[in-house]
Each structure stands twice: as C-alpha cells, then as structure tokens.
Amino acid sequence: KSRRKTIWIIRHAQSLFNEAYMVDWRDPGLFDCGLTAKGIQQAKDLATKIEELFTSTLSPQICFTSPLLRCLQTTTYAEIHKKGIPVIVYPHLREKLENSCDIGTRWSELKNKPFENLDYETGFDKDIWWHYHHQLEEGKYTYQDQYSNMAGALEKQRVKRLKQQDPYSDWDDDEIIDDHFESRAAVGERIEKLKQMIILRPEERIILVGHSETFQLMTQEVEEAGILLCNAECREIVFDCDKNKFLNP
C-alpha cells in the first residue's frame, strides 16, 4: 500500500493587492502587502475551520507557510500558531512572481517581524528568496529596481488580460519577457522541492498556507486545470509519497 499523507492547502485571505488590482487590472505597485480589513475578517473566520481540524483525532501535526506577508498574517489571524504545532516559514511556498505583491521581504528583515511562534530558520538559503531578474545584483538590489524593470512586461500582460477578458490570464513560458517573471518551469522546480520535503518529514498530516497560482500549478495532478482556491479557502488533498503525486482524498 502506498504511503499517503493528508495535506490541507489554504490560500491567504484577501490582500491589499487583490482589492486594488480588481479596480482596473493594473498592478498597483504594492510590495509584499498585507491583508485588507475584509481579509483580516476572512482569516479570523478561517480560525473556526482550523479549530474543527484540531478537534479530530487525526489533526494536523505541522504547518508550513509562505513568507509573503499576506500568508504570515493569514496564518496568525487564523491562530494556527496557537495550536501547539510547529509553524515553519518556507520560501518554496511563495507565489509565482509576476506582480509587485510577489516581491518579498528580505530574510534578514523578515525574521525580526513580530509574528508569534513562527520558525524562520528552516528553508532559507539566501537573503533574497524570491525570483528576481538575473541582472539585478543581490548586493545592490532594491525593490523599486525590480518593479521598474517589470513595468513594461506588466503593461503588456494587462493588455493581454483585457483582450482575453480574464484578469488572471497567465503567461506561457515562451512569452515571458527577459526573465522579469518567474516561469512555470521554475515554479515546478520549487514544487518538486516541496514534495521532497513532505516525503522526508515524519509528520503524516500537514497544513500548507500559500497562494492561488502556486497551488493551482501544484495540484494539476489532482484536477486537470489545478485547484483554484478563493481567498481564505481550505481544501483537503492527499500526497502519495511513493508516486510523488498530489491526489484527491
């Protein structure tokens, strides 16, 4: 019998970017932004669902969360860190970088943020842990430099989305302009690292707090188009360690 683990995937609650972007589908230039008032309430409401998970005899044993602020706040407002399990900030759960909100906060700054009981010491191997243009030197990097370099590509993306009438239409890898956005192939490499981490962990029941597009790409083995989560939505899936695949329960 295959060795299977229960995985709960949770998308972050509504962020300031989510709110601003839907006005005109234009990137508002919000770096690593947090939750709106609505998002905070969504995350607090999520705490009820989390409580239900922990009343089961087969309750979660560990949580991994993206380092982006909207996920750290969702994890905190949902009170996952108060359930007596480790909560590990894990950079491979970050969002596929294609907007300003996916530009993160340096690890050296992030680990000093006032979030209770979160482990920032696992999984980080460099200070700038998100995708950035290969010509931006890490020692001289600024958030504004990255955003400025993305500007032309972002406007072309907006035109494409308006033409298709789809606010979240994604680039194909061969359309990505000069490395400004993260490719699906690069996200796939991160997902493989996430899978290997899950296999090696002793825990059998794991919460992952992350992002819409990364989860969608991660779960294409579960559903053909991948699982598209709403803000603050929780979905249970299974990971088959022997087949190295996410599956329906």
PDB file of N, CA and C in Angstrom, residues 11-12 17 27 66-68 70-71 90-104 129-132 146 150 154 157 160-161 168-177 179-191 210-218 220:
ATOM      1  N   ARG A  11      -5.357  29.008   0.920  1.00  0.00           N
ATOM      2  CA  ARG A  11      -4.928  30.239   0.263  1.00  0.00           C
ATOM      3  C   ARG A  11      -5.083  31.403   1.240  1.00  0.00           C
ATOM      4  N   HIS A  12      -4.164  32.355   1.163  1.00  0.00           N
ATOM      5  CA  HIS A  12      -4.229  33.541   2.014  1.00  0.00           C
ATOM      6  C   HIS A  12      -5.550  34.280   1.836  1.00  0.00           C
ATOM      7  N   PHE A  17      -3.400  44.016  -2.398  1.00  0.00           N
ATOM      8  CA  PHE A  17      -3.200  43.893  -3.844  1.00  0.00           C
ATOM      9  C   PHE A  17      -4.452  43.331  -4.509  1.00  0.00           C
ATOM     10  N   ASP A  27      -1.355  46.686 -12.061  1.00  0.00           N
ATOM     11  CA  ASP A  27      -0.541  46.421 -10.876  1.00  0.00           C
ATOM     12  C   ASP A  27      -0.366  47.712 -10.080  1.00  0.00           C
ATOM     13  N   SER A  66       3.978  30.270   3.365  1.00  0.00           N
ATOM     14  CA  SER A  66       4.771  31.165   2.517  1.00  0.00           C
ATOM     15  C   SER A  66       5.286  32.344   3.356  1.00  0.00           C
ATOM     16  N   PRO A  67       6.470  32.872   3.018  1.00  0.00           N
ATOM     17  CA  PRO A  67       6.999  34.031   3.753  1.00  0.00           C
ATOM     18  C   PRO A  67       6.349  35.357   3.383  1.00  0.00           C
ATOM     19  N   LEU A  68       5.513  35.379   2.339  1.00  0.00           N
ATOM     20  CA  LEU A  68       4.886  36.648   1.959  1.00  0.00           C
ATOM     21  C   LEU A  68       3.896  37.088   3.031  1.00  0.00           C
ATOM     22  N   ARG A  70       1.025  38.443   3.351  1.00  0.00           N
ATOM     23  CA  ARG A  70      -0.394  38.078   3.352  1.00  0.00           C
ATOM     24  C   ARG A  70      -0.624  36.665   3.894  1.00  0.00           C
ATOM     25  N   CYS A  71       0.364  35.790   3.716  1.00  0.00           N
ATOM     26  CA  CYS A  71       0.251  34.435   4.274  1.00  0.00           C
ATOM     27  C   CYS A  71       0.607  34.409   5.758  1.00  0.00           C
ATOM     28  N   TYR A  90       8.333  28.894   4.958  1.00  0.00           N
ATOM     29  CA  TYR A  90       9.001  28.062   3.951  1.00  0.00           C
ATOM     30  C   TYR A  90       8.968  28.758   2.588  1.00  0.00           C
ATOM     31  N   PRO A  91      10.132  29.216   2.075  1.00  0.00           N
ATOM     32  CA  PRO A  91      10.145  30.064   0.880  1.00  0.00           C
ATOM     33  C   PRO A  91       9.653  29.400  -0.399  1.00  0.00           C
ATOM     34  N   HIS A  92       9.713  28.074  -0.514  1.00  0.00           N
ATOM     35  CA  HIS A  92       9.266  27.426  -1.744  1.00  0.00           C
ATOM     36  C   HIS A  92       7.745  27.447  -1.896  1.00  0.00           C
ATOM     37  N   LEU A  93       7.026  27.898  -0.866  1.00  0.00           N
ATOM     38  CA  LEU A  93       5.573  28.057  -0.959  1.00  0.00           C
ATOM     39  C   LEU A  93       5.174  29.435  -1.479  1.00  0.00           C
ATOM     40  N   ARG A  94       6.132  30.284  -1.795  1.00  0.00           N
ATOM     41  CA  ARG A  94       5.825  31.644  -2.267  1.00  0.00           C
ATOM     42  C   ARG A  94       5.029  31.602  -3.570  1.00  0.00           C
ATOM     43  N   GLU A  95       4.457  32.754  -3.926  1.00  0.00           N
ATOM     44  CA  GLU A  95       3.679  32.843  -5.155  1.00  0.00           C
ATOM     45  C   GLU A  95       4.597  32.924  -6.371  1.00  0.00           C
ATOM     46  N   LYS A  96       4.090  32.465  -7.508  1.00  0.00           N
ATOM     47  CA  LYS A  96       4.775  32.623  -8.797  1.00  0.00           C
ATOM     48  C   LYS A  96       4.938  34.116  -9.048  1.00  0.00           C
ATOM     49  N   LEU A  97       6.157  34.573  -9.180  1.00  0.00           N
ATOM     50  CA  LEU A  97       6.383  36.016  -9.244  1.00  0.00           C
ATOM     51  C   LEU A  97       5.984  36.579 -10.608  1.00  0.00           C
ATOM     52  N   GLU A  98       4.960  37.432 -10.585  1.00  0.00           N
ATOM     53  CA  GLU A  98       4.574  38.168 -11.794  1.00  0.00           C
ATOM     54  C   GLU A  98       3.907  39.488 -11.456  1.00  0.00           C
ATOM     55  N   ASN A  99       3.915  39.874 -10.173  1.00  0.00           N
ATOM     56  CA  ASN A  99       3.350  41.163  -9.766  1.00  0.00           C
ATOM     57  C   ASN A  99       4.164  41.735  -8.616  1.00  0.00           C
ATOM     58  N   SER A 100       3.920  43.004  -8.324  1.00  0.00           N
ATOM     59  CA  SER A 100       4.662  43.670  -7.251  1.00  0.00           C
ATOM     60  C   SER A 100       4.458  42.985  -5.903  1.00  0.00           C
ATOM     61  N   CYS A 101       3.258  42.457  -5.661  1.00  0.00           N
ATOM     62  CA  CYS A 101       2.971  41.850  -4.356  1.00  0.00           C
ATOM     63  C   CYS A 101       3.754  40.567  -4.124  1.00  0.00           C
ATOM     64  N   ASP A 102       4.358  40.020  -5.200  1.00  0.00           N
ATOM     65  CA  ASP A 102       5.120  38.786  -5.068  1.00  0.00           C
ATOM     66  C   ASP A 102       6.590  39.047  -4.775  1.00  0.00           C
ATOM     67  N   ILE A 103       6.956  40.337  -4.742  1.00  0.00           N
ATOM     68  CA  ILE A 103       8.301  40.733  -4.311  1.00  0.00           C
ATOM     69  C   ILE A 103       8.294  40.727  -2.783  1.00  0.00           C
ATOM     70  N   GLY A 104       9.132  39.929  -2.180  1.00  0.00           N
ATOM     71  CA  GLY A 104       9.046  39.683  -0.749  1.00  0.00           C
ATOM     72  C   GLY A 104       9.834  40.641   0.119  1.00  0.00           C
ATOM     73  N   TRP A 129      14.916  35.653  -1.415  1.00  0.00           N
ATOM     74  CA  TRP A 129      14.474  34.275  -1.615  1.00  0.00           C
ATOM     75  C   TRP A 129      13.419  34.143  -2.711  1.00  0.00           C
ATOM     76  N   TRP A 130      12.999  35.262  -3.323  1.00  0.00           N
ATOM     77  CA  TRP A 130      12.020  35.226  -4.404  1.00  0.00           C
ATOM     78  C   TRP A 130      12.743  35.381  -5.746  1.00  0.00           C
ATOM     79  N   HIS A 131      12.018  35.173  -6.821  1.00  0.00           N
ATOM     80  CA  HIS A 131      12.591  35.310  -8.164  1.00  0.00           C
ATOM     81  C   HIS A 131      12.884  36.777  -8.456  1.00  0.00           C
ATOM     82  N   TYR A 132      14.055  37.042  -9.022  1.00  0.00           N
ATOM     83  CA  TYR A 132      14.342  38.401  -9.488  1.00  0.00           C
ATOM     84  C   TYR A 132      15.235  38.322 -10.720  1.00  0.00           C
ATOM     85  N   GLN A 146      13.515  46.267  -9.128  1.00  0.00           N
ATOM     86  CA  GLN A 146      12.848  45.104  -9.693  1.00  0.00           C
ATOM     87  C   GLN A 146      11.510  45.497 -10.311  1.00  0.00           C
ATOM     88  N   MET A 150      10.125  45.455 -14.269  1.00  0.00           N
ATOM     89  CA  MET A 150       8.950  44.656 -14.631  1.00  0.00           C
ATOM     90  C   MET A 150       7.878  45.479 -15.344  1.00  0.00           C
ATOM     91  N   LEU A 154       4.603  44.140 -17.334  1.00  0.00           N
ATOM     92  CA  LEU A 154       3.319  44.181 -16.639  1.00  0.00           C
ATOM     93  C   LEU A 154       2.234  44.838 -17.499  1.00  0.00           C
ATOM     94  N   GLN A 157       1.195  42.472 -20.128  1.00  0.00           N
ATOM     95  CA  GLN A 157       0.351  41.454 -19.512  1.00  0.00           C
ATOM     96  C   GLN A 157      -1.072  41.988 -19.325  1.00  0.00           C
ATOM     97  N   LYS A 160      -2.951  42.014 -22.573  1.00  0.00           N
ATOM     98  CA  LYS A 160      -3.346  40.637 -22.923  1.00  0.00           C
ATOM     99  C   LYS A 160      -4.573  40.215 -22.125  1.00  0.00           C
ATOM    100  N   ARG A 161      -4.587  40.539 -20.846  1.00  0.00           N
ATOM    101  CA  ARG A 161      -5.708  40.135 -19.994  1.00  0.00           C
ATOM    102  C   ARG A 161      -6.995  40.870 -20.369  1.00  0.00           C
ATOM    103  N   TYR A 168      -6.773  37.150 -14.668  1.00  0.00           N
ATOM    104  CA  TYR A 168      -5.677  36.317 -14.163  1.00  0.00           C
ATOM    105  C   TYR A 168      -5.058  35.448 -15.248  1.00  0.00           C
ATOM    106  N   SER A 169      -5.275  35.801 -16.509  1.00  0.00           N
ATOM    107  CA  SER A 169      -4.648  35.071 -17.602  1.00  0.00           C
ATOM    108  C   SER A 169      -3.128  35.085 -17.416  1.00  0.00           C
ATOM    109  N   ASP A 170      -2.510  33.927 -17.553  1.00  0.00           N
ATOM    110  CA  ASP A 170      -1.086  33.787 -17.241  1.00  0.00           C
ATOM    111  C   ASP A 170      -0.257  33.775 -18.525  1.00  0.00           C
ATOM    112  N   TRP A 171       1.029  34.089 -18.362  1.00  0.00           N
ATOM    113  CA  TRP A 171       1.965  33.962 -19.473  1.00  0.00           C
ATOM    114  C   TRP A 171       2.299  32.492 -19.699  1.00  0.00           C
ATOM    115  N   ASP A 172       2.442  32.114 -20.977  1.00  0.00           N
ATOM    116  CA  ASP A 172       3.119  30.861 -21.286  1.00  0.00           C
ATOM    117  C   ASP A 172       4.614  31.109 -21.109  1.00  0.00           C
ATOM    118  N   ASP A 173       5.363  30.041 -20.813  1.00  0.00           N
ATOM    119  CA  ASP A 173       6.787  30.232 -20.545  1.00  0.00           C
ATOM    120  C   ASP A 173       7.520  30.906 -21.710  1.00  0.00           C
ATOM    121  N   ASP A 174       7.112  30.598 -22.952  1.00  0.00           N
ATOM    122  CA  ASP A 174       7.814  31.189 -24.093  1.00  0.00           C
ATOM    123  C   ASP A 174       7.442  32.659 -24.327  1.00  0.00           C
ATOM    124  N   GLU A 175       6.464  33.163 -23.551  1.00  0.00           N
ATOM    125  CA  GLU A 175       6.074  34.575 -23.665  1.00  0.00           C
ATOM    126  C   GLU A 175       6.762  35.444 -22.621  1.00  0.00           C
ATOM    127  N   ILE A 176       7.405  34.822 -21.628  1.00  0.00           N
ATOM    128  CA  ILE A 176       7.989  35.600 -20.534  1.00  0.00           C
ATOM    129  C   ILE A 176       9.101  36.503 -21.065  1.00  0.00           C
ATOM    130  N   ILE A 177       9.016  37.755 -20.696  1.00  0.00           N
ATOM    131  CA  ILE A 177       9.906  38.759 -21.269  1.00  0.00           C
ATOM    132  C   ILE A 177      11.171  38.900 -20.419  1.00  0.00           C
ATOM    133  N   ASP A 179      13.073  37.275 -18.399  1.00  0.00           N
ATOM    134  CA  ASP A 179      13.298  36.809 -17.022  1.00  0.00           C
ATOM    135  C   ASP A 179      12.664  37.698 -15.945  1.00  0.00           C
ATOM    136  N   HIS A 180      11.799  38.647 -16.332  1.00  0.00           N
ATOM    137  CA  HIS A 180      11.202  39.515 -15.315  1.00  0.00           C
ATOM    138  C   HIS A 180      10.165  38.772 -14.487  1.00  0.00           C
ATOM    139  N   PHE A 181       9.493  37.800 -15.080  1.00  0.00           N
ATOM    140  CA  PHE A 181       8.515  36.984 -14.361  1.00  0.00           C
ATOM    141  C   PHE A 181       9.091  35.591 -14.129  1.00  0.00           C
ATOM    142  N   GLU A 182       8.574  34.924 -13.142  1.00  0.00           N
ATOM    143  CA  GLU A 182       9.002  33.548 -12.866  1.00  0.00           C
ATOM    144  C   GLU A 182       8.255  32.592 -13.804  1.00  0.00           C
ATOM    145  N   SER A 183       8.957  31.665 -14.386  1.00  0.00           N
ATOM    146  CA  SER A 183       8.349  30.729 -15.318  1.00  0.00           C
ATOM    147  C   SER A 183       7.629  29.604 -14.579  1.00  0.00           C
ATOM    148  N   ARG A 184       6.706  28.953 -15.277  1.00  0.00           N
ATOM    149  CA  ARG A 184       6.047  27.780 -14.711  1.00  0.00           C
ATOM    150  C   ARG A 184       7.067  26.678 -14.434  1.00  0.00           C
ATOM    151  N   ALA A 185       8.067  26.578 -15.306  1.00  0.00           N
ATOM    152  CA  ALA A 185       9.110  25.566 -15.111  1.00  0.00           C
ATOM    153  C   ALA A 185       9.851  25.804 -13.796  1.00  0.00           C
ATOM    154  N   ALA A 186      10.138  27.067 -13.487  1.00  0.00           N
ATOM    155  CA  ALA A 186      10.830  27.392 -12.238  1.00  0.00           C
ATOM    156  C   ALA A 186       9.953  27.069 -11.034  1.00  0.00           C
ATOM    157  N   VAL A 187       8.641  27.357 -11.145  1.00  0.00           N
ATOM    158  CA  VAL A 187       7.716  27.008 -10.060  1.00  0.00           C
ATOM    159  C   VAL A 187       7.662  25.492  -9.913  1.00  0.00           C
ATOM    160  N   GLY A 188       7.698  24.782 -11.038  1.00  0.00           N
ATOM    161  CA  GLY A 188       7.712  23.323 -10.995  1.00  0.00           C
ATOM    162  C   GLY A 188       8.902  22.781 -10.216  1.00  0.00           C
ATOM    163  N   GLU A 189      10.043  23.422 -10.361  1.00  0.00           N
ATOM    164  CA  GLU A 189      11.235  23.010  -9.605  1.00  0.00           C
ATOM    165  C   GLU A 189      11.017  23.223  -8.110  1.00  0.00           C
ATOM    166  N   ARG A 190      10.368  24.328  -7.757  1.00  0.00           N
ATOM    167  CA  ARG A 190      10.066  24.580  -6.340  1.00  0.00           C
ATOM    168  C   ARG A 190       9.085  23.553  -5.793  1.00  0.00           C
ATOM    169  N   ILE A 191       8.106  23.199  -6.620  1.00  0.00           N
ATOM    170  CA  ILE A 191       7.106  22.223  -6.183  1.00  0.00           C
ATOM    171  C   ILE A 191       7.762  20.864  -5.938  1.00  0.00           C
ATOM    172  N   GLY A 210      -0.540  29.123   1.430  1.00  0.00           N
ATOM    173  CA  GLY A 210       0.156  29.661   0.271  1.00  0.00           C
ATOM    174  C   GLY A 210      -0.725  30.479  -0.644  1.00  0.00           C
ATOM    175  N   HIS A 211      -0.546  30.266  -1.953  1.00  0.00           N
ATOM    176  CA  HIS A 211      -1.046  31.204  -2.955  1.00  0.00           C
ATOM    177  C   HIS A 211      -1.783  30.509  -4.090  1.00  0.00           C
ATOM    178  N   SER A 212      -2.627  31.286  -4.723  1.00  0.00           N
ATOM    179  CA  SER A 212      -3.519  30.788  -5.770  1.00  0.00           C
ATOM    180  C   SER A 212      -2.773  30.069  -6.890  1.00  0.00           C
ATOM    181  N   GLU A 213      -1.848  30.771  -7.539  1.00  0.00           N
ATOM    182  CA  GLU A 213      -1.253  30.200  -8.749  1.00  0.00           C
ATOM    183  C   GLU A 213      -0.289  29.062  -8.423  1.00  0.00           C
ATOM    184  N   THR A 214       0.491  29.210  -7.364  1.00  0.00           N
ATOM    185  CA  THR A 214       1.398  28.127  -6.983  1.00  0.00           C
ATOM    186  C   THR A 214       0.616  26.861  -6.651  1.00  0.00           C
ATOM    187  N   PHE A 215      -0.471  27.006  -5.885  1.00  0.00           N
ATOM    188  CA  PHE A 215      -1.297  25.837  -5.568  1.00  0.00           C
ATOM    189  C   PHE A 215      -1.953  25.265  -6.826  1.00  0.00           C
ATOM    190  N   GLN A 216      -2.368  26.136  -7.734  1.00  0.00           N
ATOM    191  CA  GLN A 216      -3.010  25.656  -8.957  1.00  0.00           C
ATOM    192  C   GLN A 216      -2.035  24.804  -9.769  1.00  0.00           C
ATOM    193  N   LEU A 217      -0.794  25.271  -9.905  1.00  0.00           N
ATOM    194  CA  LEU A 217       0.213  24.507 -10.627  1.00  0.00           C
ATOM    195  C   LEU A 217       0.577  23.218  -9.874  1.00  0.00           C
ATOM    196  N   MET A 218       0.571  23.291  -8.554  1.00  0.00           N
ATOM    197  CA  MET A 218       0.941  22.146  -7.711  1.00  0.00           C
ATOM    198  C   MET A 218      -0.070  21.012  -7.803  1.00  0.00           C
ATOM    199  N   GLN A 220      -2.194  20.140 -10.388  1.00  0.00           N
ATOM    200  CA  GLN A 220      -2.662  19.728 -11.710  1.00  0.00           C
ATOM    201  C   GLN A 220      -2.761  18.211 -11.833  1.00  0.00           C
TER     202      GLN A 220
END
